[in-house]
Structures are given as structure tokens and as C-alpha cells.
mmCIF file of C-alpha atoms in Angstrom:
data_model
loop_
_atom_site.group_PDB
_atom_site.id
_atom_site.type_symbol
_atom_site.label_atom_id
_atom_site.label_comp_id
_atom_site.label_asym_id
_atom_site.label_seq_id
_atom_site.Cartn_x
_atom_site.Cartn_y
_atom_site.Cartn_z
ATOM 1 C CA MET A 1214 21.381 69.487 23.499
ATOM 2 C CA THR A 1215 17.805 68.725 22.490
ATOM 3 C CA MET A 1216 15.268 67.221 24.857
ATOM 4 C CA ALA A 1217 14.880 64.089 22.744
ATOM 5 C CA LYS A 1218 18.542 63.242 23.151
ATOM 6 C CA ILE A 1219 18.540 63.342 26.966
ATOM 7 C CA ALA A 1220 19.670 59.987 28.299
ATOM 8 C CA HIS A 1221 19.590 60.689 32.027
ATOM 9 C CA GLU A 1222 16.680 58.609 33.420
ATOM 10 C CA PRO A 1223 15.404 61.042 36.108
ATOM 11 C CA VAL A 1224 15.285 63.817 33.504
ATOM 12 C CA LYS A 1225 13.425 61.528 31.087
ATOM 13 C CA ARG A 1226 10.868 60.730 33.813
ATOM 14 C CA ALA A 1227 10.489 64.404 34.628
ATOM 15 C CA MET A 1228 10.001 65.271 30.945
ATOM 16 C CA SER A 1229 7.471 62.462 30.618
ATOM 17 C CA ARG A 1230 5.558 63.752 33.662
ATOM 18 C CA ILE A 1231 5.559 67.290 32.214
ATOM 19 C CA ARG A 1232 4.062 65.923 28.987
ATOM 20 C CA GLU A 1233 1.386 64.053 31.012
ATOM 21 C CA LEU A 1234 0.512 67.161 33.006
ATOM 22 C CA ARG A 1235 0.337 69.215 29.841
ATOM 23 C CA ALA A 1236 -1.980 66.618 28.295
ATOM 24 C CA ASP A 1237 -4.142 66.679 31.445
ATOM 25 C CA GLU A 1238 -4.248 70.470 31.271
ATOM 26 C CA GLU A 1239 -5.376 70.275 27.648
ATOM 27 C CA ALA A 1240 -7.982 67.627 28.517
ATOM 28 C CA ARG A 1241 -9.340 69.862 31.300
ATOM 29 C CA ARG A 1242 -9.444 72.824 28.943
ATOM 30 C CA LEU A 1243 -11.281 70.805 26.291
ATOM 31 C CA ALA A 1244 -13.717 69.449 28.894
ATOM 32 C CA PHE A 1245 -14.365 73.002 30.112
ATOM 33 C CA VAL A 1246 -14.980 74.211 26.551
ATOM 34 C CA ARG A 1247 -17.356 71.298 25.860
ATOM 35 C CA GLU A 1248 -19.240 71.896 29.114
ATOM 36 C CA ARG A 1249 -19.576 75.600 28.361
ATOM 37 C CA ALA A 1250 -20.853 74.828 24.850
ATOM 38 C CA LEU A 1251 -23.434 72.406 26.265
ATOM 39 C CA ARG A 1252 -24.599 74.986 28.806
ATOM 40 C CA ASP A 1253 -24.886 77.600 26.063
ATOM 41 C CA GLU A 1254 -26.946 75.192 23.956
ATOM 42 C CA VAL A 1255 -29.293 74.410 26.864
ATOM 43 C CA SER A 1256 -29.649 78.122 27.551
ATOM 44 C CA GLN A 1257 -30.489 78.845 23.909
ATOM 45 C CA LEU A 1258 -33.039 76.018 23.840
ATOM 46 C CA ASN A 1259 -34.681 77.327 27.020
ATOM 47 C CA GLU A 1260 -34.856 80.839 25.567
ATOM 48 C CA ALA A 1261 -36.360 79.519 22.323
ATOM 49 C CA ARG A 1262 -38.900 77.452 24.283
ATOM 50 C CA GLN A 1263 -39.864 80.505 26.350
ATOM 51 C CA GLU A 1264 -40.253 82.638 23.216
ATOM 52 C CA GLY A 1265 -42.430 79.921 21.681
ATOM 53 C CA LEU A 1266 -44.617 79.746 24.761
ATOM 54 C CA GLU A 1267 -45.022 83.519 24.842
ATOM 55 C CA LYS A 1268 -45.873 83.646 21.136
ATOM 56 C CA GLY A 1269 -48.365 80.790 21.532
ATOM 57 C CA GLU A 1270 -49.958 82.514 24.489
ATOM 58 C CA GLN A 1271 -50.269 85.755 22.514
ATOM 59 C CA ILE A 1272 -51.850 83.938 19.565
ATOM 60 C CA GLY A 1273 -54.265 82.201 21.943
ATOM 61 C CA LEU A 1274 -55.269 85.487 23.560
ATOM 62 C CA GLU A 1275 -55.856 87.115 20.188
ATOM 63 C CA LYS A 1276 -57.935 84.155 19.012
ATOM 64 C CA GLY A 1277 -59.939 84.224 22.239
ATOM 65 C CA GLU A 1278 -60.610 87.950 21.881
ATOM 66 C CA ARG A 1279 -61.728 87.400 18.295
ATOM 67 C CA LEU A 1280 -64.079 84.566 19.274
ATOM 68 C CA ARG A 1281 -65.500 86.655 22.115
ATOM 69 C CA ALA A 1282 -66.124 89.596 19.751
ATOM 70 C CA GLU A 1283 -67.883 87.293 17.278
ATOM 71 C CA LYS A 1284 -69.995 85.756 20.043
ATOM 72 C CA THR A 1285 -70.983 89.204 21.284
ATOM 73 C CA ALA A 1286 -71.816 90.283 17.725
ATOM 74 C CA ARG A 1287 -73.982 87.179 17.208
ATOM 75 C CA ASN A 1288 -75.851 87.920 20.448
ATOM 76 C CA LEU A 1289 -76.413 91.537 19.382
ATOM 77 C CA ILE A 1290 -77.573 90.395 15.942
ATOM 78 C CA LYS A 1291 -80.138 88.124 17.625
ATOM 79 C CA THR A 1292 -81.655 91.105 19.431
ATOM 80 C CA ASN A 1293 -82.043 92.900 16.100
ATOM 81 C CA ALA A 1294 -81.856 96.206 18.013
ATOM 82 C CA LEU A 1295 -78.585 97.566 16.567
ATOM 83 C CA SER A 1296 -77.276 98.255 13.104
ATOM 84 C CA ASP A 1297 -74.193 96.511 11.716
ATOM 85 C CA GLU A 1298 -72.259 99.750 12.213
ATOM 86 C CA GLN A 1299 -73.216 99.936 15.892
ATOM 87 C CA ILE A 1300 -72.375 96.278 16.441
ATOM 88 C CA ALA A 1301 -69.016 96.789 14.708
ATOM 89 C CA GLN A 1302 -68.238 99.720 17.003
ATOM 90 C CA ALA A 1303 -69.252 97.747 20.083
ATOM 91 C CA THR A 1304 -67.249 94.622 19.238
ATOM 92 C CA GLY A 1305 -64.258 95.919 17.285
ATOM 93 C CA LEU A 1306 -65.202 93.871 14.235
ATOM 94 C CA THR A 1307 -65.558 95.444 10.807
ATOM 95 C CA GLN A 1308 -68.976 96.133 9.341
ATOM 96 C CA GLY A 1309 -68.257 93.494 6.698
ATOM 97 C CA GLU A 1310 -67.524 90.892 9.362
ATOM 98 C CA VAL A 1311 -70.750 91.787 11.180
ATOM 99 C CA ALA A 1312 -72.690 91.571 7.908
ATOM 100 C CA GLN A 1313 -71.157 88.144 7.268
ATOM 101 C CA LEU A 1314 -72.185 86.950 10.741
ATOM 102 C CA ARG A 1315 -75.690 88.289 10.125
ATOM 103 C CA ALA A 1316 -75.820 86.424 6.783
ATOM 104 C CA GLU A 1317 -74.679 83.188 8.451
ATOM 105 C CA ARG A 1318 -77.497 83.522 10.963
ATOM 106 C CA GLN A 1319 -80.073 83.843 8.193
ATOM 107 C CA GLU A 1320 -78.893 80.701 6.365
#
């Protein structure tokens, strides 16, 4: 005898309740899966934001070091006591970059 053909009312109610509970179980499972997916997305966004901040900080530090080296080179050029090679060694700039800074000063 198939379940659909059951005519006994208490059995029908029991089968109906089983279907409801199964549906609730599925709804809970789907809600859990959605919640987990949302948490994963938030976690990924936070990681990406952190990576972006770290990369931006690194770029800022590098730019600051570069500007400091150029400022130091300009100050040494003003003294006219060192050669471009010596200034390049002292600042970490190339001789060409020092020569360019010296040329800018003379303009």
C-alpha cells in the first residue's frame, strides 16, 4: 500500500507532520548554508581590504623613502661639496637621477 493511498486520518496527520518537519529541516539547512556563504564573503572582503591596506602602506613607504632620498640629494647638491657619484652612493639614487636633480636646480 502506498503512502498516498492511506485513508486513516491519524496516519495522514502524522505523514503531514513528517513532511512539515522535513521541510523545516531543509529550510534550516538552507539557512545555515546561506549564513556560512555570507560569513565566507565577509571574511574574503576583510582579507582583501587588509591586503589593500598593506599594499598601500608599502607603496607609501617606498614613495616616502624616494622623496627623502631626493630631498637629501638636493641638499647635498646645494653644498656643491660632493660629486654626483658620491651623492648617489649616499642617497641610493642613481648617478643619472642625481644629475637630473642637479640640472633642475640650475634651471
